[in-house]
Every structure is written in C-alpha cells, then in structure tokens.
Amino acid sequence: MDYSLITDDFNRGVSEVNETMTSLDLQVTQILKCLNLPTKDVVSEVRQRKYVYSNLLFVFEALEEQPNNQLYLSRFVHACADGLFDAALNYLWDAVVEVLRAKIIDYDLVYFYDLLYSDKKDRKNYKDESDITKVSEAELLQGIKLMGFINDTEYQQLMHINYMRNWSSAAHPNRVSLDGPTLISFLNQCFDIVFNMKVSPLNLEISTLLRDIKNRKLDTSEMTSRKQIMRDLPKDKANSLIQGFFGIYTDEGVSQDTMENIHGLAPTLWNVADESTKTKIGMNYAQIKINGTTEASKTAEAFLEVVDGKSYIPAVLRAGEIDNILDELQSAHKAAGNFYSEPLIVQNLISIISSVGGPLPKEVEFKYVNTIVNCFLTNGIAEAWNANSYYVRLISSFTKEQAELALISFFEVEINQKLNYAICSTKFKEMLKKIRDKFTGGQYTLFIDYLIGFETEPLTKFLQDQNYKHQFERFIHTLNSFNEHYSK
C-alpha cells in the first residue's frame, strides 16, 4: 500500500506518542505503588516501544490491501504503545486467524474440511462457516498447508509465532519477554505469509474444478480436458485433490451427478497420486469401517473400486482404530490442558496396541513412532510428568525398525522445530539412550553417542557440523531413504 501521502502525519503522531510514553509510565507506576502492586517487568521498556513505532509504517507499506476492517491490528498498535508486547502478540495472532478463516471460506471450505478431517467420525462435525471456529489453530495451519496456500518453511514460521503467542503472550501466564525487533519481525512475517497470501493460478483451477464437479454434470469434452490437467498436476496437488475427491464422494449428501463426475476423473488422478496418499485413503476407509455406518463404509469401498485401489485396504482394520487414537493424542498434546488429557489417551493407546496381539500394522508404524517421540519431547515448556512413564514404556518397547524411525525423526518438521528448545533436546537425547540397545553396534550406536555428546545449541546444528557430514551424513540419508515408504 502507498502511505507516502500520510508519512508526515504519521511521523508527527509517532513523535507525540514517544514523548508521552515515559511520563505515562511514571504516572501508572505511581498508581501501582499506591495499590501495592509490582512495578518491575510489567511493561516493555520505552526504547523497545519506540523501535516498534518507528518501524510500523515500513511494515504496513508492504500490505497489499487496506486493513481498515482489521480491529485486532488497531489493538496491536495500542498495546505496543502501552508496552504490553505480550497482549500485542495475542492481538496479532487473532488477526492472523481471522484472515486465514476468511481466505479458506472464500476458496472452498468443504475442500478444507475434507482434507483436514478425512476421518468421517470427525468430519461430520464440520459442515459450514459457523463450524470453522471449532478448528484449532494448529489444524488451521495444517489445513492451509494441505491446500497448498503455504509451503513447509512458511508453515514452520507461523507455527513458531503461534508457539510464542501461546507461551510468551497474554494468552497464558508467563515470564517470557518480547523485544521490539522480534515483534516487528513477527508482524512482517504475518503480513507477508498471511495477509498478502495469493491463491495461485493452479489453486484457482482446482477450485473451479471442485465447484464444477459438485454443481453440474461434466460433458465428455470437459472430462477429457480435466483429465489432462490432472496428469500434469504436481504430486502434492494430486495428493490433496484425490483426498478431496474421496471426501466429496463419501459425503452423505453427494449427488448422483457428482459421483459420476468422480467416476470419470478419479482413476486418472489416482494414477498421479503417490503411494503414501493411496495408503492414507485406505486407512480412511478403515476408519469409516470402524466408526461409520454400513452405508458410509459401502460408499468408501465403492470409491476404492472406482480407482482400482482395494489393495490399499489395510489387512488389519485395527490400524484404523490406532490411527484414530494417534490423532487424538496429537490434538491433545497441542492443546491447552495437555497435562491432564494426554495420560488417559496414551493409556488407551497402550490398551489398543496390546489387544492387536502381534506386530503393529505397517500402515500406522511411521505415524505411531513420530507421535510418541513428538509427545515425549514435551511442548517445549514443561514435561507432562503423569504421561511421561507411558511414553517411556512405549519407546522401550520399540522394535529395531521403529527405533530406526525414532533415530531419524529429527527430519520431521514438528520434531525438528522442537529441537530448538533446550528441554526438547534433552528429552530427545534421553530417548536416544533408551533405544541405543536396540542396535548391535556399528554406525547406529556411533551416531547415537555422537548426538548425545553434541553440546552446541540448538541440537539441530549438528546437521551443519563437519564431524556429522564426514562420518554420518551418508549413512543417515541412506537410512532415511530406506524408511521413506512409511511416511505420511
């Protein structure tokens, strides 16, 4: 946006606000003293506030649309003047959530729900715009990543801001302070990633396709042209779209025309999708079989027949039940009150695994290992001590193959991000000690001992360490490639 016409007025206003900050602080401090309240570390110091105000115009100039309906951004600016940076971050995140919800609704809300809640047990709770407020912030970010609105790097940036909002802001009691440069950086990232988010031409084409197949019967020529578009889709787009097709097809309100459209298009798209996505849809069928009605499971099976994908139905349908409980555990771990909710869920997981009576189904092994490791690492603030012993029990019972997955779990985005925090690095090393005996020696134990002894922070810096590059990099990447078929 062009703010050049108001630059002088803005600078004059900033100058006047800067002059009043110190005097207002002194006045409020006097009132706090009269009330026998703390006066130290209450607000950010004046020079930090001045830094924010001196950079506001520069950051706002990057906005591509008028923010005149962004009440939360107004509150952000006010909170910065008062030195309440924790509250300011909270308002900024509220603005981000508001914008993301609007962009999802404007694009295709049903597609968003279908991608995010492929398990029909959860999907039935999300029908229209009023339900989007029930979507957690972590799920909101996951959903827009699945839709292709943001990439992995942008996802990590937003997850970090959300993490700081949760543990360094007015949203929770805290002792963590934010400085001016950090707050301005967060504002700039949110504007760049979310507020200025553009729907790519390919995503617009996908949106048009989804709208068309749900609203009318496609003729032969349209089918032919759409099939060619699907053959040329990037893998990640094809993966998301075939999951969207599955969600549309298995919706209880689907029309006959829509089903026939999918009959014509889905086999082509299925051939483009990767193996992990096909396996996931097989798992979705298993979840519907366990949790849904007879009619719903018949419809899901019919979709697999259409795409010639019945070979992806898990041999052990119990895998669907395990997959469900892993989803519950992940959601509980990311939510407030996880110290109370995690133990019950992980106990239930142990009970289900014990009842399988054999090896863990391969369809859920990768997700199982990474979920347990992720939860064991804590949320970066404190250990869920009443769940920790259960995680230790599960880690100790890992097979050698599962221990391999745990060893290289630092490649997973969320686990890699957690290793930037000291408590998570310590817990990761604790996990390594517990799986060390699963290996008979060689490169495995040498690498584990190397990581345990790596003292530079954050732990992920070992990836740039010359000792790692010379001694272990080739071995670890070979191991990761060998285990890739478990992923997603």
Short mmCIF file of C-alpha atoms in Angstrom, two decimals:
data_model
loop_
_atom_site.label_atom_id
_atom_site.label_comp_id
_atom_site.label_asym_id
_atom_site.label_seq_id
_atom_site.Cartn_x
_atom_site.Cartn_y
_atom_site.Cartn_z
CA MET A 1 0.00 0.00 0.00
CA ASP A 2 1.08 3.59 -0.62
CA TYR A 3 1.36 5.54 2.64
CA SER A 4 3.53 8.28 1.14
CA LEU A 5 0.79 10.94 1.44
CA ILE A 6 0.46 10.49 5.19
CA THR A 7 4.14 9.98 6.09
CA ASP A 8 4.50 13.41 7.71
CA ASP A 9 1.31 12.99 9.73
CA PHE A 10 2.38 9.54 10.80
CA ASN A 11 5.85 10.65 11.88
CA ARG A 12 4.34 13.58 13.80
CA GLY A 13 1.95 11.22 15.58
CA VAL A 14 4.77 8.79 16.43
CA SER A 15 6.85 11.64 17.82
CA GLU A 16 3.99 12.76 20.06
CA VAL A 17 3.34 9.20 21.29
CA ASN A 18 7.06 8.71 22.02
CA GLU A 19 7.09 11.88 24.14
CA THR A 20 4.18 10.69 26.30
CA MET A 21 5.39 7.10 26.87
CA THR A 22 7.83 7.89 29.68
CA SER A 23 5.54 10.32 31.51
CA LEU A 24 2.58 7.91 31.28
CA ASP A 25 4.74 5.08 32.62
CA LEU A 26 5.73 7.18 35.62
CA GLN A 27 2.12 8.07 36.35
CA VAL A 28 0.93 4.46 36.12
CA THR A 29 3.88 3.27 38.22
CA GLN A 30 2.84 5.68 40.95
CA ILE A 31 -0.67 4.23 40.91
CA LEU A 32 0.74 0.68 41.09
CA LYS A 33 2.79 1.65 44.14
CA CYS A 34 -0.30 3.06 45.83
CA LEU A 35 -2.06 -0.26 45.21
CA ASN A 36 0.95 -2.25 46.49
CA LEU A 37 1.31 -3.94 43.11
CA PRO A 38 4.57 -4.96 41.36
CA THR A 39 6.20 -2.22 39.30
CA LYS A 40 9.12 -4.05 37.71
CA ASP A 41 8.94 -6.08 34.47
CA VAL A 42 5.33 -5.01 33.97
CA VAL A 43 5.70 -3.46 30.51
CA SER A 44 8.36 -3.37 27.82
CA GLU A 45 10.85 -0.55 28.17
CA VAL A 46 10.27 2.65 26.24
CA ARG A 47 13.13 2.22 23.78
CA GLN A 48 11.64 -1.11 22.65
CA ARG A 49 8.27 0.56 22.08
CA LYS A 50 9.92 3.37 20.13
CA TYR A 51 11.61 0.76 17.92
CA VAL A 52 8.22 -0.78 17.10
CA TYR A 53 6.59 2.57 16.33
CA SER A 54 9.49 3.75 14.19
CA ASN A 55 9.14 0.63 12.02
CA LEU A 56 5.35 0.34 11.81
CA LEU A 57 4.93 2.39 8.66
CA PHE A 58 7.69 0.46 6.84
CA VAL A 59 5.95 -2.85 7.59
CA PHE A 60 2.43 -1.61 6.83
CA GLU A 61 3.59 -0.33 3.43
CA ALA A 62 4.02 -3.97 2.40
CA LEU A 63 0.29 -4.65 2.86
CA GLU A 64 -1.41 -5.09 -0.48
CA GLU A 65 -4.97 -4.44 0.75
CA GLN A 66 -6.48 -1.79 3.01
CA PRO A 67 -6.57 -3.00 6.64
CA ASN A 68 -9.46 -0.71 7.56
CA ASN A 69 -11.55 -3.62 8.92
CA GLN A 70 -8.71 -5.09 10.99
CA LEU A 71 -9.75 -4.20 14.54
CA TYR A 72 -7.19 -6.59 16.01
CA LEU A 73 -4.36 -4.70 14.28
CA SER A 74 -5.60 -1.46 15.86
CA ARG A 75 -5.45 -3.16 19.25
CA PHE A 76 -1.96 -4.43 18.37
CA VAL A 77 -0.75 -0.86 17.77
CA HIS A 78 -2.36 0.38 21.00
CA ALA A 79 -0.84 -2.44 23.04
CA CYS A 80 2.62 -1.66 21.64
CA ALA A 81 2.32 1.96 22.80
CA ASP A 82 1.46 0.75 26.29
CA GLY A 83 4.43 -1.63 26.34
CA LEU A 84 2.17 -4.67 26.55
CA PHE A 85 4.00 -6.67 23.90
CA ASP A 86 2.51 -9.95 25.12
CA ALA A 87 -1.00 -8.60 24.54
CA ALA A 88 0.10 -7.13 21.20
CA LEU A 89 1.25 -10.56 20.00
CA ASN A 90 -2.06 -12.02 21.09
CA TYR A 91 -3.95 -9.42 19.01
CA LEU A 92 -1.67 -10.02 16.03
CA TRP A 93 -2.39 -13.75 16.13
CA ASP A 94 -6.13 -13.11 16.45
CA ALA A 95 -5.86 -11.03 13.26
CA VAL A 96 -3.98 -13.85 11.50
CA VAL A 97 -6.64 -16.41 12.45
CA GLU A 98 -9.41 -14.08 11.28
CA VAL A 99 -7.74 -13.57 7.88
CA LEU A 100 -6.99 -17.27 7.40
CA ARG A 101 -10.59 -18.22 8.13
CA ALA A 102 -11.83 -15.67 5.60
CA LYS A 103 -9.43 -16.90 2.90
CA ILE A 104 -10.44 -20.54 3.47
CA ILE A 105 -14.15 -19.69 3.29
CA ASP A 106 -13.58 -17.66 0.14
CA TYR A 107 -11.66 -20.53 -1.53
CA ASP A 108 -13.52 -23.76 -0.67
CA LEU A 109 -14.49 -24.51 2.91
CA VAL A 110 -15.77 -28.02 2.16
CA TYR A 111 -12.47 -28.95 0.49
CA PHE A 112 -10.63 -27.64 3.57
CA TYR A 113 -12.77 -29.79 5.88
CA ASP A 114 -12.37 -32.85 3.62
CA LEU A 115 -8.58 -32.57 3.63
CA LEU A 116 -8.28 -31.89 7.33
CA TYR A 117 -10.86 -34.33 8.65
CA SER A 118 -10.63 -37.35 6.40
CA ASP A 119 -11.87 -39.43 9.34
CA LYS A 120 -15.65 -39.34 8.91
CA LYS A 121 -16.16 -39.52 12.67
CA ASP A 122 -14.68 -36.01 12.93
CA ARG A 123 -15.78 -34.74 9.50
CA LYS A 124 -19.48 -34.85 10.37
CA ASN A 125 -18.92 -32.10 12.97
CA TYR A 126 -17.77 -29.61 10.31
CA LYS A 127 -20.44 -28.53 7.85
CA ASP A 128 -20.48 -24.78 7.23
CA GLU A 129 -18.89 -21.41 8.06
CA SER A 130 -20.14 -21.48 11.64
CA ASP A 131 -18.04 -24.59 12.33
CA ILE A 132 -14.71 -23.08 11.33
CA THR A 133 -14.34 -21.54 14.79
CA LYS A 134 -14.14 -25.12 16.12
CA VAL A 135 -10.99 -25.75 14.06
CA SER A 136 -7.94 -25.43 16.34
CA GLU A 137 -5.17 -23.03 15.36
CA ALA A 138 -2.73 -25.90 14.78
CA GLU A 139 -5.28 -27.59 12.49
CA LEU A 140 -5.93 -24.29 10.71
CA LEU A 141 -2.25 -24.06 9.76
CA GLN A 142 -2.11 -27.73 8.82
CA GLY A 143 -5.17 -27.30 6.59
CA ILE A 144 -3.84 -24.34 4.62
CA LYS A 145 -0.58 -26.24 4.12
CA LEU A 146 -2.51 -29.22 2.76
CA MET A 147 -4.38 -26.89 0.42
CA GLY A 148 -1.07 -25.56 -0.90
CA PHE A 149 -1.54 -22.00 0.35
CA ILE A 150 1.75 -22.07 2.29
CA ASN A 151 4.94 -24.11 1.99
CA ASP A 152 6.80 -26.01 4.73
CA THR A 153 9.03 -23.05 5.61
CA GLU A 154 6.07 -20.67 5.95
CA TYR A 155 4.23 -23.30 7.98
CA GLN A 156 7.16 -23.51 10.40
CA GLN A 157 7.30 -19.70 10.69
CA LEU A 158 3.62 -19.47 11.56
CA MET A 159 3.86 -22.42 13.96
CA HIS A 160 6.70 -20.62 15.76
CA ILE A 161 4.69 -17.40 16.04
CA ASN A 162 1.72 -19.40 17.35
CA TYR A 163 4.02 -21.14 19.83
CA MET A 164 5.33 -17.78 21.06
CA ARG A 165 1.78 -16.44 21.21
CA ASN A 166 0.79 -19.39 23.39
CA TRP A 167 3.73 -19.25 25.76
CA SER A 168 5.04 -15.66 25.60
CA SER A 169 1.84 -13.67 25.35
CA ALA A 170 -1.12 -12.54 27.39
CA ALA A 171 -2.90 -15.72 26.29
CA HIS A 172 -1.15 -17.57 29.15
CA PRO A 173 0.64 -16.59 32.38
CA ASN A 174 4.31 -16.19 31.52
CA ARG A 175 7.71 -14.90 32.48
CA VAL A 176 8.98 -14.62 28.89
CA SER A 177 9.51 -11.14 27.44
CA LEU A 178 9.37 -9.99 23.83
CA ASP A 179 11.54 -7.24 22.40
CA GLY A 180 10.72 -4.70 19.70
CA PRO A 181 12.69 -6.28 16.82
CA THR A 182 11.07 -9.67 17.46
CA LEU A 183 7.57 -8.21 17.50
CA ILE A 184 8.17 -6.25 14.29
CA SER A 185 9.63 -9.37 12.67
CA PHE A 186 6.51 -11.36 13.61
CA LEU A 187 4.28 -8.60 12.20
CA ASN A 188 6.25 -8.56 8.94
CA GLN A 189 6.09 -12.37 8.59
CA CYS A 190 2.33 -12.41 9.22
CA PHE A 191 1.74 -9.70 6.63
CA ASP A 192 3.94 -11.44 4.07
CA ILE A 193 2.66 -15.01 4.58
CA VAL A 194 -1.00 -14.49 5.51
CA PHE A 195 -2.32 -11.00 4.76
CA ASN A 196 -0.67 -10.88 1.31
CA MET A 197 -1.41 -14.54 0.57
CA LYS A 198 -2.25 -15.12 -3.08
CA VAL A 199 -4.18 -18.04 -4.50
CA SER A 200 -2.03 -19.43 -7.29
CA PRO A 201 -3.48 -19.94 -10.81
CA LEU A 202 -3.26 -23.70 -10.25
CA ASN A 203 -5.20 -23.46 -6.97
CA LEU A 204 -7.81 -21.32 -8.72
CA GLU A 205 -8.11 -24.03 -11.39
CA ILE A 206 -8.56 -26.67 -8.69
CA SER A 207 -11.20 -24.51 -7.00
CA THR A 208 -13.10 -24.19 -10.29
CA LEU A 209 -12.89 -27.96 -10.84
CA LEU A 210 -14.22 -28.72 -7.35
CA ARG A 211 -17.07 -26.29 -7.81
CA ASP A 212 -17.97 -27.75 -11.21
CA ILE A 213 -17.96 -31.42 -10.21
CA LYS A 214 -20.24 -30.63 -7.25
CA ASN A 215 -22.69 -28.42 -9.15
CA ARG A 216 -23.23 -29.99 -12.58
CA LYS A 217 -22.60 -33.00 -14.81
CA LEU A 218 -19.41 -32.60 -16.87
CA ASP A 219 -19.69 -33.45 -20.56
CA THR A 220 -17.25 -35.67 -22.47
CA SER A 221 -15.04 -32.85 -23.76
CA GLU A 222 -14.76 -31.35 -20.26
CA MET A 223 -13.83 -34.74 -18.84
CA THR A 224 -11.06 -35.08 -21.42
CA SER A 225 -9.60 -31.63 -20.75
CA ARG A 226 -9.79 -32.06 -16.96
CA LYS A 227 -8.05 -35.43 -17.15
CA GLN A 228 -5.14 -33.84 -18.99
CA ILE A 229 -4.87 -31.16 -16.30
CA MET A 230 -4.74 -33.91 -13.67
CA ARG A 231 -1.99 -35.79 -15.47
CA ASP A 232 0.14 -32.62 -15.31
CA LEU A 233 -0.52 -31.85 -11.64
CA PRO A 234 2.44 -31.70 -9.23
CA LYS A 235 2.48 -34.63 -6.82
CA ASP A 236 1.44 -32.61 -3.76
CA LYS A 237 -1.57 -31.11 -5.56
CA ALA A 238 -2.65 -34.51 -6.85
CA ASN A 239 -2.33 -35.97 -3.36
CA SER A 240 -4.55 -33.28 -1.84
CA LEU A 241 -7.10 -33.37 -4.67
CA ILE A 242 -7.62 -37.16 -4.59
CA GLN A 243 -8.23 -36.89 -0.84
CA GLY A 244 -10.71 -34.14 -1.60
CA PHE A 245 -12.44 -36.40 -4.13
CA PHE A 246 -12.69 -39.14 -1.52
CA GLY A 247 -14.27 -36.68 0.94
CA ILE A 248 -16.81 -35.44 -1.62
CA TYR A 249 -17.68 -38.96 -2.79
CA THR A 250 -18.29 -40.29 0.73
CA ASP A 251 -20.35 -37.31 1.88
CA GLU A 252 -23.87 -38.45 2.73
CA GLY A 253 -25.38 -35.60 0.69
CA VAL A 254 -23.43 -36.25 -2.53
CA SER A 255 -25.49 -36.08 -5.75
CA GLN A 256 -25.53 -38.72 -8.48
CA ASP A 257 -24.04 -36.24 -10.99
CA THR A 258 -21.13 -35.55 -8.65
CA MET A 259 -20.49 -39.26 -8.16
CA GLU A 260 -20.47 -39.80 -11.93
CA ASN A 261 -18.05 -36.89 -12.38
CA ILE A 262 -15.72 -38.51 -9.87
CA HIS A 263 -16.13 -41.89 -11.59
CA GLY A 264 -14.76 -40.29 -14.73
CA LEU A 265 -11.90 -38.29 -13.19
CA ALA A 266 -10.69 -40.12 -10.10
CA PRO A 267 -8.91 -43.06 -11.82
CA THR A 268 -6.65 -40.63 -13.72
CA LEU A 269 -5.90 -38.65 -10.58
CA TRP A 270 -5.27 -41.85 -8.58
CA ASN A 271 -2.50 -42.81 -11.00
CA VAL A 272 -0.73 -39.48 -10.33
CA ALA A 273 -1.02 -39.63 -6.53
CA ASP A 274 1.85 -41.17 -4.57
CA GLU A 275 1.82 -44.43 -2.63
CA SER A 276 1.62 -42.82 0.81
CA THR A 277 -1.56 -40.94 -0.17
CA LYS A 278 -3.15 -44.12 -1.51
CA THR A 279 -2.25 -45.86 1.74
CA LYS A 280 -3.78 -42.97 3.68
CA ILE A 281 -7.05 -43.26 1.76
CA GLY A 282 -7.02 -46.99 2.51
CA MET A 283 -6.64 -46.02 6.16
CA ASN A 284 -9.54 -43.57 5.82
CA TYR A 285 -11.67 -46.43 4.59
CA ALA A 286 -10.64 -48.48 7.63
CA GLN A 287 -11.60 -45.61 9.95
CA ILE A 288 -15.01 -45.30 8.30
CA LYS A 289 -15.45 -49.07 8.54
CA ILE A 290 -14.79 -48.89 12.28
CA ASN A 291 -16.58 -45.64 13.14
CA GLY A 292 -19.14 -45.04 10.39
CA THR A 293 -22.41 -46.52 9.27
CA THR A 294 -22.76 -49.52 6.96
CA GLU A 295 -23.85 -47.18 4.15
CA ALA A 296 -20.81 -44.92 4.64
CA SER A 297 -18.39 -47.85 4.53
CA LYS A 298 -20.06 -49.16 1.36
CA THR A 299 -19.64 -45.77 -0.32
CA ALA A 300 -15.97 -45.57 0.74
CA GLU A 301 -15.36 -49.08 -0.60
CA ALA A 302 -17.09 -48.12 -3.87
CA PHE A 303 -14.63 -45.23 -4.30
CA LEU A 304 -11.72 -47.67 -3.96
CA GLU A 305 -13.35 -49.90 -6.56
CA VAL A 306 -13.66 -46.96 -8.97
CA VAL A 307 -9.93 -46.19 -8.73
CA ASP A 308 -8.88 -49.86 -8.55
CA GLY A 309 -7.48 -49.21 -5.08
CA LYS A 310 -8.92 -52.02 -2.96
CA SER A 311 -5.42 -53.42 -2.46
CA TYR A 312 -4.80 -50.44 -0.17
CA ILE A 313 -7.44 -51.51 2.34
CA PRO A 314 -5.43 -52.48 5.44
CA ALA A 315 -5.27 -56.17 6.14
CA VAL A 316 -5.64 -55.33 9.81
CA LEU A 317 -8.56 -52.94 10.18
CA ARG A 318 -7.47 -52.31 13.75
CA ALA A 319 -4.92 -49.98 12.19
CA GLY A 320 -7.75 -47.51 11.69
CA GLU A 321 -8.52 -47.53 15.40
CA ILE A 322 -4.84 -46.95 16.24
CA ASP A 323 -4.72 -44.15 13.68
CA ASN A 324 -7.72 -42.51 15.38
CA ILE A 325 -6.16 -42.60 18.82
CA LEU A 326 -2.88 -41.19 17.47
CA ASP A 327 -4.85 -38.25 16.04
CA GLU A 328 -6.49 -37.72 19.43
CA LEU A 329 -3.11 -37.81 21.15
CA GLN A 330 -1.60 -35.29 18.74
CA SER A 331 -4.54 -32.92 19.21
CA ALA A 332 -4.39 -33.22 23.00
CA HIS A 333 -0.63 -32.64 23.02
CA LYS A 334 -1.01 -29.37 21.10
CA ALA A 335 -3.97 -28.08 23.12
CA ALA A 336 -4.19 -26.28 26.44
CA GLY A 337 -4.56 -28.67 29.38
CA ASN A 338 -2.45 -31.36 27.72
CA PHE A 339 -1.00 -32.37 31.11
CA TYR A 340 -4.46 -33.64 32.05
CA SER A 341 -5.67 -35.09 28.75
CA GLU A 342 -2.56 -36.87 27.44
CA PRO A 343 -2.29 -39.62 30.13
CA LEU A 344 -5.78 -41.01 29.53
CA ILE A 345 -5.31 -41.08 25.77
CA VAL A 346 -1.89 -42.71 25.85
CA GLN A 347 -3.21 -45.35 28.29
CA ASN A 348 -5.98 -46.07 25.79
CA LEU A 349 -3.34 -46.34 23.04
CA ILE A 350 -1.37 -48.88 25.07
CA SER A 351 -4.54 -50.90 25.63
CA ILE A 352 -5.38 -50.94 21.90
CA ILE A 353 -1.84 -51.90 20.87
CA SER A 354 -1.84 -54.74 23.43
CA SER A 355 -5.10 -56.06 22.01
CA VAL A 356 -3.69 -56.30 18.47
CA GLY A 357 -1.83 -59.42 19.55
CA GLY A 358 1.01 -59.10 17.05
CA PRO A 359 3.23 -56.60 15.26
CA LEU A 360 1.96 -53.06 14.87
CA PRO A 361 0.28 -52.66 11.44
CA LYS A 362 2.77 -51.18 8.98
CA GLU A 363 0.18 -48.62 7.84
CA VAL A 364 0.46 -46.74 11.15
CA GLU A 365 4.03 -47.53 12.19
CA PHE A 366 5.61 -44.31 10.95
CA LYS A 367 2.84 -42.14 12.44
CA TYR A 368 2.96 -44.12 15.70
CA VAL A 369 6.70 -43.68 16.22
CA ASN A 370 6.74 -39.99 15.37
CA THR A 371 3.69 -39.24 17.51
CA ILE A 372 5.21 -40.96 20.55
CA VAL A 373 8.57 -39.22 20.05
CA ASN A 374 6.88 -35.86 19.48
CA CYS A 375 4.81 -36.12 22.68
CA PHE A 376 7.76 -37.44 24.70
CA LEU A 377 9.78 -34.35 23.74
CA THR A 378 7.19 -32.19 25.62
CA ASN A 379 5.59 -28.99 24.33
CA GLY A 380 8.81 -27.06 24.92
CA ILE A 381 7.64 -25.64 28.24
CA ALA A 382 7.37 -28.50 30.71
CA GLU A 383 7.12 -32.26 30.86
CA ALA A 384 3.70 -33.89 31.15
CA TRP A 385 5.06 -35.92 34.05
CA ASN A 386 1.92 -38.02 34.52
CA ALA A 387 2.13 -39.20 30.88
CA ASN A 388 5.92 -39.50 30.66
CA SER A 389 6.14 -43.00 32.13
CA TYR A 390 3.75 -44.29 29.46
CA TYR A 391 5.85 -42.74 26.69
CA VAL A 392 8.96 -44.31 28.21
CA ARG A 393 7.19 -47.67 28.24
CA LEU A 394 6.24 -47.38 24.55
CA ILE A 395 9.70 -46.17 23.49
CA SER A 396 11.34 -49.00 25.41
CA SER A 397 9.17 -51.48 23.51
CA PHE A 398 10.11 -50.14 20.06
CA THR A 399 11.27 -52.79 17.61
CA LYS A 400 14.59 -52.23 15.82
CA GLU A 401 12.69 -50.88 12.79
CA GLN A 402 10.72 -48.49 14.99
CA ALA A 403 13.91 -47.43 16.76
CA GLU A 404 15.37 -46.55 13.35
CA LEU A 405 12.37 -44.31 12.66
CA ALA A 406 12.80 -42.68 16.07
CA LEU A 407 16.51 -42.16 15.43
CA ILE A 408 15.86 -40.16 12.25
CA SER A 409 12.67 -38.47 13.49
CA PHE A 410 14.55 -35.14 13.53
CA PHE A 411 13.77 -34.95 9.79
CA GLU A 412 10.07 -34.46 10.64
CA VAL A 413 9.06 -30.79 10.61
CA GLU A 414 7.44 -30.56 14.06
CA ILE A 415 10.12 -32.60 15.82
CA ASN A 416 12.89 -30.65 14.08
CA GLN A 417 11.30 -27.39 15.23
CA LYS A 418 11.01 -28.63 18.82
CA LEU A 419 14.73 -29.37 18.93
CA ASN A 420 15.31 -25.60 19.00
CA TYR A 421 14.18 -25.71 22.64
CA ALA A 422 16.51 -26.93 25.40
CA ILE A 423 14.01 -29.18 27.19
CA CYS A 424 13.09 -30.94 23.94
CA SER A 425 16.76 -31.50 23.04
CA THR A 426 17.35 -33.01 26.48
CA LYS A 427 14.35 -35.32 26.07
CA PHE A 428 15.49 -36.32 22.57
CA LYS A 429 18.86 -37.38 23.98
CA GLU A 430 17.03 -39.27 26.73
CA MET A 431 15.06 -41.09 24.04
CA LEU A 432 18.28 -41.95 22.20
CA LYS A 433 19.68 -43.58 25.34
CA LYS A 434 16.57 -45.74 25.63
CA ILE A 435 16.75 -47.04 22.04
CA ARG A 436 20.54 -47.48 21.93
CA ASP A 437 20.35 -51.14 22.96
CA LYS A 438 18.03 -51.88 20.03
CA PHE A 439 21.11 -51.80 17.77
CA THR A 440 24.03 -54.18 17.78
CA GLY A 441 26.66 -51.50 17.18
CA GLY A 442 28.28 -50.03 14.11
CA GLN A 443 27.14 -46.69 12.70
CA TYR A 444 23.91 -46.74 14.69
CA THR A 445 25.48 -46.60 18.14
CA LEU A 446 28.31 -44.35 16.98
CA PHE A 447 25.76 -41.83 15.68
CA ILE A 448 23.66 -42.06 18.85
CA ASP A 449 26.73 -41.47 21.01
CA TYR A 450 27.69 -38.54 18.77
CA LEU A 451 24.26 -36.91 19.19
CA ILE A 452 24.17 -37.49 22.94
CA GLY A 453 27.56 -35.82 23.26
CA PHE A 454 26.71 -32.90 20.93
CA GLU A 455 26.58 -29.84 23.19
CA THR A 456 26.04 -26.97 20.73
CA GLU A 457 22.57 -25.40 20.89
CA PRO A 458 20.18 -25.81 19.26
CA LEU A 459 20.69 -29.53 18.73
CA THR A 460 19.74 -29.32 15.04
CA LYS A 461 23.03 -27.52 14.39
CA PHE A 462 24.64 -30.95 14.25
CA LEU A 463 23.39 -31.08 10.64
CA GLN A 464 25.99 -28.41 9.79
CA ASP A 465 28.73 -29.96 11.92
CA GLN A 466 31.72 -31.17 9.91
CA ASN A 467 32.05 -34.33 12.03
CA TYR A 468 28.47 -35.25 11.14
CA LYS A 469 29.00 -34.53 7.46
CA HIS A 470 32.19 -36.62 7.28
CA GLN A 471 31.15 -39.55 9.47
CA PHE A 472 27.38 -39.95 9.40
CA GLU A 473 25.57 -37.87 6.76
CA ARG A 474 25.62 -40.52 4.02
CA PHE A 475 24.56 -43.25 6.46
CA ILE A 476 21.66 -41.21 7.88
CA HIS A 477 20.36 -40.15 4.46
CA THR A 478 20.51 -43.76 3.28
CA LEU A 479 18.58 -44.79 6.38
CA ASN A 480 16.02 -42.03 5.82
CA SER A 481 15.53 -43.01 2.16
CA PHE A 482 15.06 -46.64 3.14
CA ASN A 483 12.31 -45.72 5.60
CA GLU A 484 10.52 -43.15 3.41
CA HIS A 485 7.81 -45.62 2.36
CA TYR A 486 6.43 -45.42 5.91
CA SER A 487 5.90 -41.68 5.76
CA LYS A 488 2.69 -39.62 5.75
#
